[in-house]
C-alpha positions as MATLAB code, in Angstrom:
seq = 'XXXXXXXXXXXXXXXXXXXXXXXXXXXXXXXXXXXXXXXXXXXXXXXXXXXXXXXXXXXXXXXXXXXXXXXXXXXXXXXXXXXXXXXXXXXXXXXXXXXXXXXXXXXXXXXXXXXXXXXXXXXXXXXXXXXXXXXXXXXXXXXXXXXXXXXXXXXXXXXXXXXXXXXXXXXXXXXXXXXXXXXXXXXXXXXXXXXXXXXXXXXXXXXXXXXXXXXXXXXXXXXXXXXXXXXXXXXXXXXXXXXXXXXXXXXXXXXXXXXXXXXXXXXXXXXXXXXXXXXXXXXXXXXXXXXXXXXXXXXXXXXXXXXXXXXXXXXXXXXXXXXXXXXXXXXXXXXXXXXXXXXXXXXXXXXXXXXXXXXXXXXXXXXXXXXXXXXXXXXXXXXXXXXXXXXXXXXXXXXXXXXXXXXXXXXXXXXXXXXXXXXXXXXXXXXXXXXXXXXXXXXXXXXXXXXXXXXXXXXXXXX';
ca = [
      -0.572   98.472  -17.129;
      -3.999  100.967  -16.806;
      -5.002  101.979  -13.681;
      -8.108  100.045  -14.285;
      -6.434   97.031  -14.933;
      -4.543   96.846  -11.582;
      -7.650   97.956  -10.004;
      -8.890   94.784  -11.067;
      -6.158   92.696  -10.058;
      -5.657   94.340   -6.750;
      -9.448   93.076   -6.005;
      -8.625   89.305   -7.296;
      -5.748   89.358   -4.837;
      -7.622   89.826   -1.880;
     -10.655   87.409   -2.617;
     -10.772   84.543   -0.312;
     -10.957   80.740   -2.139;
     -14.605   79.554   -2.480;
     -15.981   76.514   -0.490;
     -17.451   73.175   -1.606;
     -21.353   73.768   -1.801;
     -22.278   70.006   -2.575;
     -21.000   67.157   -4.751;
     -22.078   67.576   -8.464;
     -21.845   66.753  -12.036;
     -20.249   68.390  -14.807;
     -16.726   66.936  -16.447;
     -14.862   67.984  -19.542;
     -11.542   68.017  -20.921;
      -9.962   70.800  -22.027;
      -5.945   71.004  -23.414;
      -3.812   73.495  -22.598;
      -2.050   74.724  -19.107;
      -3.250   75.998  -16.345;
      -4.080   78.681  -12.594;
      -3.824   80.044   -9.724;
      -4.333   84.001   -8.509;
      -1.618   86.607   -6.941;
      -0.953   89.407   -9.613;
       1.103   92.335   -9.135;
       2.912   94.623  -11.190;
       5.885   97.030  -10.996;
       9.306   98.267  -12.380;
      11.564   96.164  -11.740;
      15.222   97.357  -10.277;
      18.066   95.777   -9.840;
      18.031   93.642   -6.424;
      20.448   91.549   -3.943;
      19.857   87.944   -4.512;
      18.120   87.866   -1.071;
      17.006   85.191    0.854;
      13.609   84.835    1.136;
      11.445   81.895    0.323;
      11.450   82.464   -3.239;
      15.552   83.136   -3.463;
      15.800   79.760   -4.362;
      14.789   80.057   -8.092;
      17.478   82.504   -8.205;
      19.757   79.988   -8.869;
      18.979   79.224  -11.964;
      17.243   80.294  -14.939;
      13.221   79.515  -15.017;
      10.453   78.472  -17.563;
       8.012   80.803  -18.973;
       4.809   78.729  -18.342;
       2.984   80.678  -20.578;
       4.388   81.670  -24.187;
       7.386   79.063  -24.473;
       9.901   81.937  -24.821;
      12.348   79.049  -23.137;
      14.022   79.606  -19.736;
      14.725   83.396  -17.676;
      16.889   84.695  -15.508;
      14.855   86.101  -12.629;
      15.453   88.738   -9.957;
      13.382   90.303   -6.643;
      10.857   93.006   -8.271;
      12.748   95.308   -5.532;
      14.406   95.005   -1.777;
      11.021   93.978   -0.223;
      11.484   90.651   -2.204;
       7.628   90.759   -2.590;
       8.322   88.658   -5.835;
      10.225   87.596   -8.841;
      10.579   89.007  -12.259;
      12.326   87.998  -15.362;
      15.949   90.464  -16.106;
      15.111   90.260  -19.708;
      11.800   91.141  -21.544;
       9.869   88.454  -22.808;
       8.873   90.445  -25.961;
       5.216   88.152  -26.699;
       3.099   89.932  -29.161;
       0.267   91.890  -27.148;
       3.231   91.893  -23.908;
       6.428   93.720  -25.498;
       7.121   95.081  -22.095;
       6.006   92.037  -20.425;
       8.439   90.039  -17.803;
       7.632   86.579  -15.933;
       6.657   87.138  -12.554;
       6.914   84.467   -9.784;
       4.919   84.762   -6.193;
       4.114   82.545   -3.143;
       0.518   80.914   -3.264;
      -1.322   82.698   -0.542;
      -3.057   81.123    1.052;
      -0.673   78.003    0.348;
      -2.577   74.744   -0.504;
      -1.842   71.270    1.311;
       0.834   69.494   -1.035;
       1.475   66.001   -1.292;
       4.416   64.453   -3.097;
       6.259   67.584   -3.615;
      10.007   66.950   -3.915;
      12.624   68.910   -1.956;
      13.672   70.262   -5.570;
      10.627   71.031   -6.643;
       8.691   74.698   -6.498;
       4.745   75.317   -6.448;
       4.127   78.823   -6.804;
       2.273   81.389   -8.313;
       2.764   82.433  -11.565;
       1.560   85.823  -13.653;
       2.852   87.834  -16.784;
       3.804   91.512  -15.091;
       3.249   94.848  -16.810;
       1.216   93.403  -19.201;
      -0.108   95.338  -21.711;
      -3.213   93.328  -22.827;
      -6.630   93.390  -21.261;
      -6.205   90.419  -19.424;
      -2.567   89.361  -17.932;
      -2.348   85.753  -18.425;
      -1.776   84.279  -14.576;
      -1.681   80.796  -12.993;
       0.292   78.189  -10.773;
       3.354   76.292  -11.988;
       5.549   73.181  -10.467;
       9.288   73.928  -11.047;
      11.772   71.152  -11.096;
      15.044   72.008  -10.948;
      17.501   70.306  -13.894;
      20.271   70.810  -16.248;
      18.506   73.395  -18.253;
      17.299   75.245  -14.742;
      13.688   75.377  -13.213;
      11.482   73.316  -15.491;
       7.418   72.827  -15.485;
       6.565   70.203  -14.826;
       2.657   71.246  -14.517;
       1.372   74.529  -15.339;
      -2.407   75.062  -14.135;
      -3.716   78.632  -15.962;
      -6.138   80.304  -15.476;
      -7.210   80.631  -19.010;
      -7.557   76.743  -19.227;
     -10.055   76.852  -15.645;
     -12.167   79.592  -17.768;
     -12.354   77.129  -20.667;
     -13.450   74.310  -18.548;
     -15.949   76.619  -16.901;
     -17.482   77.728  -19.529;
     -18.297   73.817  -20.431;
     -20.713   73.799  -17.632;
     -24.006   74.867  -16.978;
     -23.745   76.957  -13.343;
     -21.195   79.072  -14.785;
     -22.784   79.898  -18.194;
     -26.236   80.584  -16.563;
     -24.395   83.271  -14.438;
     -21.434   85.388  -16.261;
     -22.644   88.001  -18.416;
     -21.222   89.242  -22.058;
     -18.014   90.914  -21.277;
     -14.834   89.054  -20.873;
     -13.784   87.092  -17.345;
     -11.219   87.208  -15.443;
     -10.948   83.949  -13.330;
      -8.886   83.058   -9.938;
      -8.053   80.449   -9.197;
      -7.017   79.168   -5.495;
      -5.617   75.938   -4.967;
      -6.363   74.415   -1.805;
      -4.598   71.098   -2.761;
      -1.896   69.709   -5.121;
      -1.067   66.628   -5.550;
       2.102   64.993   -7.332;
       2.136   61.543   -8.252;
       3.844   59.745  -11.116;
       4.360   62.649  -13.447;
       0.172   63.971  -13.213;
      -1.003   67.036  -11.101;
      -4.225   66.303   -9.022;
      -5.725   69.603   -7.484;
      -8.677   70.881   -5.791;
      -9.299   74.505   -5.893;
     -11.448   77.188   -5.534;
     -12.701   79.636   -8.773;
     -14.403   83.243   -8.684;
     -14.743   84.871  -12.010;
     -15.360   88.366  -12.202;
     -16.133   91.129  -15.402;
     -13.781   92.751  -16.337;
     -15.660   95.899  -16.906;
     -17.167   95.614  -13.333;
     -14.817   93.490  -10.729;
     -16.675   94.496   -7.980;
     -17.895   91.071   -7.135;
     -17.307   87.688   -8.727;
     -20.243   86.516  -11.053;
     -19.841   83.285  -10.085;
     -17.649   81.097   -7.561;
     -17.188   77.471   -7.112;
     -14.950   74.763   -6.689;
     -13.133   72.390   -8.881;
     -11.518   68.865   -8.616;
      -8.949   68.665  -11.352;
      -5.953   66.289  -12.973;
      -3.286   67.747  -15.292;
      -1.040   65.483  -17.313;
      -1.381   66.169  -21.082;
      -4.889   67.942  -20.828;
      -6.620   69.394  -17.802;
      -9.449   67.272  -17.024;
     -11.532   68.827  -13.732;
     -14.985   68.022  -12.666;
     -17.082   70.882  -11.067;
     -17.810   69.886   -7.128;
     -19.770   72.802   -6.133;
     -23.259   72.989   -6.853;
     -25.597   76.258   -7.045;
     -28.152   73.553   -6.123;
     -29.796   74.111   -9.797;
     -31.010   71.702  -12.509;
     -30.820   73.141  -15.947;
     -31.149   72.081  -19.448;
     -27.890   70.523  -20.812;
     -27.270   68.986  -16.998;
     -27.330   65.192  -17.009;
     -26.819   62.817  -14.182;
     -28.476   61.234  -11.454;
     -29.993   64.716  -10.005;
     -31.599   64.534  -13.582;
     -32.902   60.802  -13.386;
     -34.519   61.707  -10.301;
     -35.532   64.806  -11.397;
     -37.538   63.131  -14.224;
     -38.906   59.795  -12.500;
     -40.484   62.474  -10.101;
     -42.438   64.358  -13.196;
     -42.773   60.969  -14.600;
     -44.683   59.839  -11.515;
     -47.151   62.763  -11.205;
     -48.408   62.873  -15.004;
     -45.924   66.063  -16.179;
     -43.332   63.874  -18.164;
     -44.235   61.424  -20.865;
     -40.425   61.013  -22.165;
     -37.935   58.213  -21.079;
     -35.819   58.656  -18.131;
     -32.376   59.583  -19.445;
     -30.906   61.286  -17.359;
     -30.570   64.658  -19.592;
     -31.789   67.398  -18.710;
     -33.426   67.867  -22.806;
     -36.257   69.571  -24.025;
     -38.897   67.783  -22.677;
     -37.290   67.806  -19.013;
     -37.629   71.685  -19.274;
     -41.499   72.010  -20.215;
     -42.254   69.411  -18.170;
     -40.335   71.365  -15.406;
     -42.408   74.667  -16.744;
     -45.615   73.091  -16.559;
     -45.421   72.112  -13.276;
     -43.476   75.562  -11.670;
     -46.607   76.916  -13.760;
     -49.527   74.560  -11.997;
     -48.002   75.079   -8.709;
     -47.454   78.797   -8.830;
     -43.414   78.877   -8.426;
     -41.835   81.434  -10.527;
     -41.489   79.905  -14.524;
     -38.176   79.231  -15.663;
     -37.522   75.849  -16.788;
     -34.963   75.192  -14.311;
     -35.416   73.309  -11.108;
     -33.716   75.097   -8.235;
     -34.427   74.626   -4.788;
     -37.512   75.421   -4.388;
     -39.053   73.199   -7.036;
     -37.281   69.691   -6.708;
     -38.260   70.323   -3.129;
     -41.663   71.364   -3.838;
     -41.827   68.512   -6.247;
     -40.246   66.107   -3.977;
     -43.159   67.028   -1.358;
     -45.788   66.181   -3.804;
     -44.095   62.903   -5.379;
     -43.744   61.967   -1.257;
     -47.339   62.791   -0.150;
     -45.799   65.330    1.744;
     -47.497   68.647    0.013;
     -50.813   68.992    1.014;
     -51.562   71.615   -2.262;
     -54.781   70.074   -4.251;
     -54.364   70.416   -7.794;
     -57.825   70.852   -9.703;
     -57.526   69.872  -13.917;
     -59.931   68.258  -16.220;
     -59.066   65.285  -15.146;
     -60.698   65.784  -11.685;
     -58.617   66.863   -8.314;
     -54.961   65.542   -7.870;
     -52.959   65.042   -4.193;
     -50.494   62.415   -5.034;
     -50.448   59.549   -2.838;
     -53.369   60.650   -0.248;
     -56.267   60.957   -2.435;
     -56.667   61.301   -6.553;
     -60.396   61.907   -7.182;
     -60.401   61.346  -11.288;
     -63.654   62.274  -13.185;
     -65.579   59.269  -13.446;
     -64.904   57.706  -10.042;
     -68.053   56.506   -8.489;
     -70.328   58.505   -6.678;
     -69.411   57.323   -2.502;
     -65.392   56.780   -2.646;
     -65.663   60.073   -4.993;
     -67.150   62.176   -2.228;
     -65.295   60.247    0.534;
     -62.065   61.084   -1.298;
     -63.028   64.962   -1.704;
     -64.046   64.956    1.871;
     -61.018   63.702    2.740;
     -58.866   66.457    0.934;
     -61.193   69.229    2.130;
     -63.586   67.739    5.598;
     -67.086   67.749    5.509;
     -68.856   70.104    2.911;
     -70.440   73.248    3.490;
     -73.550   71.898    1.673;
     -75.112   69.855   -0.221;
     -77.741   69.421   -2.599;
     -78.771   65.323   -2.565;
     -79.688   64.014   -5.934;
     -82.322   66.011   -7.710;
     -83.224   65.892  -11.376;
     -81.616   68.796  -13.489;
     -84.345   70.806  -15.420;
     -81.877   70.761  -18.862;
     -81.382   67.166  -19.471;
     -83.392   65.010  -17.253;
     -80.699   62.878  -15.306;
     -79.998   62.991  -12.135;
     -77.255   65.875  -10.128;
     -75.678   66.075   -6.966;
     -73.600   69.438   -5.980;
     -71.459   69.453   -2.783;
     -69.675   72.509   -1.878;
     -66.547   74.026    0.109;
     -66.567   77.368    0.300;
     -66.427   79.031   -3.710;
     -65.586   74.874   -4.822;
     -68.331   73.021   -6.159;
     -67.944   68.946   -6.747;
     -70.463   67.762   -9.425;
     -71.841   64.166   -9.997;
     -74.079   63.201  -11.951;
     -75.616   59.652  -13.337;
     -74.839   60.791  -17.356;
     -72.945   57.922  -18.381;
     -74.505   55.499  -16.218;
     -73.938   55.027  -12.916;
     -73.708   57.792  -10.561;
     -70.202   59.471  -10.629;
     -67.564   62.545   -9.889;
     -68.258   64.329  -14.014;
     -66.955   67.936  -12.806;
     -66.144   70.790  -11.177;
     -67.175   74.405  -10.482;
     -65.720   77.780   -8.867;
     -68.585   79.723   -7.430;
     -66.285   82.451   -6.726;
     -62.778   82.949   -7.594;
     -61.670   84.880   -4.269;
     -63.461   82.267   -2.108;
     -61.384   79.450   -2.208;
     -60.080   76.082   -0.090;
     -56.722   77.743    0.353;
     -54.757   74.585   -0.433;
     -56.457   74.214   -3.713;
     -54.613   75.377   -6.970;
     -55.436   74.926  -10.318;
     -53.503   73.683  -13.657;
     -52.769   76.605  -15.479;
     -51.461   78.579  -12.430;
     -54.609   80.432  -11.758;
     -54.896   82.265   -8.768;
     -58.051   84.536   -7.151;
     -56.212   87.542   -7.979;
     -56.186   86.705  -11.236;
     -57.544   89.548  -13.953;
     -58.559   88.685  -17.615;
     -55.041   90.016  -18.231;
     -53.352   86.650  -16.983;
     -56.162   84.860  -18.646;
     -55.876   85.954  -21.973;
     -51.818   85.220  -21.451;
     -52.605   82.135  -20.328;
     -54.033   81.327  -23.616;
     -57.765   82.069  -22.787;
     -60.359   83.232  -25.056;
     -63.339   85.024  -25.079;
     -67.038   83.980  -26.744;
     -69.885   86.492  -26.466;
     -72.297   84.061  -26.922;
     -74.257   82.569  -24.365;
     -73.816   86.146  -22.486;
     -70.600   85.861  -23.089;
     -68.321   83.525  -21.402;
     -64.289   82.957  -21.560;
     -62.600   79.367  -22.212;
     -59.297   77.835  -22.417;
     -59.416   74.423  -24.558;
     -56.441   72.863  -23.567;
     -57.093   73.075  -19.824;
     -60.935   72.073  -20.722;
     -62.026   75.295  -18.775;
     -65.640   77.239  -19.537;
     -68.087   79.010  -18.738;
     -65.875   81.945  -17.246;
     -68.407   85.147  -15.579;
     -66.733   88.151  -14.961;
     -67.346   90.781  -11.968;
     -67.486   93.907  -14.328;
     -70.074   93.283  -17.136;
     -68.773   91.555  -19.856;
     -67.263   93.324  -22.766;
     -65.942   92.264  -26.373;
     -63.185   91.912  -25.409;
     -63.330   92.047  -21.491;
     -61.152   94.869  -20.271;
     -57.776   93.643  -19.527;
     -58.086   94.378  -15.421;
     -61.876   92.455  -14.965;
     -61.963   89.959  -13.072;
     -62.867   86.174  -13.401;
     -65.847   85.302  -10.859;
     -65.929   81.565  -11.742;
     -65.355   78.633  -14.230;
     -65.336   75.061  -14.719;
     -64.630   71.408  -16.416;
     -66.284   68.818  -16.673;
     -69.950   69.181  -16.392;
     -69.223   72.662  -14.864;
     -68.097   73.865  -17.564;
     -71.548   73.439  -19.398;
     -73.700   76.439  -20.111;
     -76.971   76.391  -18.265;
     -79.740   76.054  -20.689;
];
């Protein structure tokens, strides 16, 4: 074995097992064997039969869990009787020097149903000469051909079922993993292995921390079947569930997703998701974490108190939705009730471009218009004044914020029309009329800034 290579199992034998986060979702099936997580390696020497805990398997030949090379007889690895290894080499392609190697499970799980002649231990391929030395756990029944397994947990099966789920494959990198696994309870009832256990995978190339840990409730009869009980506390596309349900009946209920509630975390779940980490200015990733189901969770509840400001008029679900078109008193009653009393007013006056009839109320660089243009007298838009001088709860869809250059316009999707003395736009979010504080170039540099803009009927250019 490379000095690298025990470097790297010296560090997986002194990791602790990982604890439940939270109940979650992902199951799979995946055949094979099995895990577990004490690796050593030496030359073996010849070595009393002792009597330690392990001495029992002494008395007769054991299993190899791992290549079906039949049964071996074992000895101590040397007079500390630190572990077993197999007399005879087990001669596996990739292993020629190889031996099976037999440890205690430190820390030892809670068994249940464990027979007197039975053995749960630790299993491992010594002086291995691959990258990765196959390890895991094994129950050993003693009969007439010696210590059989009766369930062998590797680790290489854990790693295959990991790599069926979501938290792990949105954490370990390109290189190989090596996984440990730590049982923390084993269960033996009518020929099928129930465990709990904590996992850490680690690179290989860089075992100085594991990449990810977590926790896993399996059964072993023919296959290994385990469901994944810790939870980063992350929603992410390919999840499904309840978490995902509820995850889309909140977008649903807010206007951000249009699809059926399926409980999949698709491709729609993730724009919506994007759309609204974008609106409410939380990092864009498509993934709910934390901080956007509870963000979102505020909203859906009335519990935020953030304003959202679209083309559709202002937004604070479940307190007070002021849509374009609402009439003229509950419109203003509603804005005053998101942002108090304005800082002026203008009463109705007739507007010198097209002859009906305006009304402009103001909080601080936010300007509410009505006007009587389709009839009666209504909420028909909305203005920024000034960019930096803002109601600091209001936000608006697109993610804009006051320190906001043309840069993150233009990647926002805006454009730029000299006309008019030159203004910018942004179609899809019905936003015009843009000013900027440097004078206006074709293009506008990439760090001047966005005084103002609109919808509605402020987004018009004055006459």
């Amino acid at each position: 074995m490379t000095s690298s290579r025990r470097l790297l199992l010296a560090i997986l034998l002194v990791v602790a097992a990982c604890g439940d986060d939270s109940t979650a979702s992902t199951t799979t099936t995946t055949t094979t064997d099995t895990t577990t997580t004490t690796v050593a390696t030496s030359t073996t020497t010849t070595a009393p039969e002792g009597t330690g805990p392990l001495a029992g398997l002494l008395t007769a030949p054991v299993e190899d869990p791992f290549f079906d090379t039949g049964f071996h007889t074992m000895q101590y690895v040397d007079d500390t009787e630190a572990y077993l290894v197999s007399q005879d080499l087990l001669g596996v392609p990739g292993g020629e020097s190889a031996r099976l190697a037999i440890g205690l499970l430190d820390p030892a799980p809670v068994t249940a149903g464990v027979a007197d002649d039975q053995k749960l231990v630790a299993t491992w391929i010594d002086n291995w000469s691959g990258d990765i030395a196959p390890t895991g756990a094994a129950l050993y029944t003693l009969g007439a051909d010696g210590w059989g397994v009766y369930a062998a947990i590797t680790d290489t099966a854990v790693l295959a079922f990991l790599e069926t789920t979501t938290d792990f494959n949105a954490k370990k990198s390109a290189d190989p993993h090596v996984v440990q696994t730590t049982l923390t309870a084993f269960d033996w009832a009518g020929g099928t292995a129930h465990f709990i256990a904590g996992v850490a995978a680690f690179d290989y190339l860089d075992a100085a921390a594991p990449v990810y840990q977590g926790q896993i409730e399996c059964s072993l009869a023919a296959s290994l079947d385990c469901v994944l009980l810790s939870d980063d506390g992350v929603l992410r596309p390919g999840d499904e569930g309840e978490g995902v349900s509820t995850l889309q009946s909140d977008l649903a209920a807010i206007g951000y997703f249009p699809g059926a509630v399926n409980g999949t975390y698709d491709d729609a779940t993730e724009e919506a998701v994007r759309l609204f980490q974008r609106d409410y200015r939380l990092g864009v990733d498509g993934k709910a974490g934390p901080s956007t189901l509870g963000l979102l969770a505020d909203v859906v509840g009335g519990e935020s108190d953030i304003v959202l400001a679209s083309q559709d008029g202002l937004f604070r679900h479940g307190v007070a939705n002021t849509s374009f078109g609402t009439l003229f008193d509950p419109a203003l009653s509603g804005l005053t009730h998101l942002f108090g009393n304005p800082d002026s007013a203008t009463g109705w006056y007739a507007d010198a471009c097209d002859g009906h009839q305006w009304y402009r109320a103001t909080w601080d660089g936010f300007t509410a218009i009505f006007t009587d243009r389709d009839g009666p007298k209504q909420f028909d838009g909305w203005a920024v004044d000034d960019l930096s001088d803002l109601p600091s709860r209001l936000y608006f869809a697109g993610g804009i914020r006051p320190s906001w250059t043309w840069e993150d316009f233009a990647a926002m999707g805006a454009g730029f029309d000299p006309s008019y003395g030159a203004f910018w736009y942004d179609h899809d979010l019905g936003y015009n009329n843009g000013r900027f504080v440097h004078p206006p170039s074709d293009p506008p540099a990439a760090d001047a800034e966005v005084k103002s803009f609109g919808t509605g009927t402020g987004g018009f250019v004055s006459c």
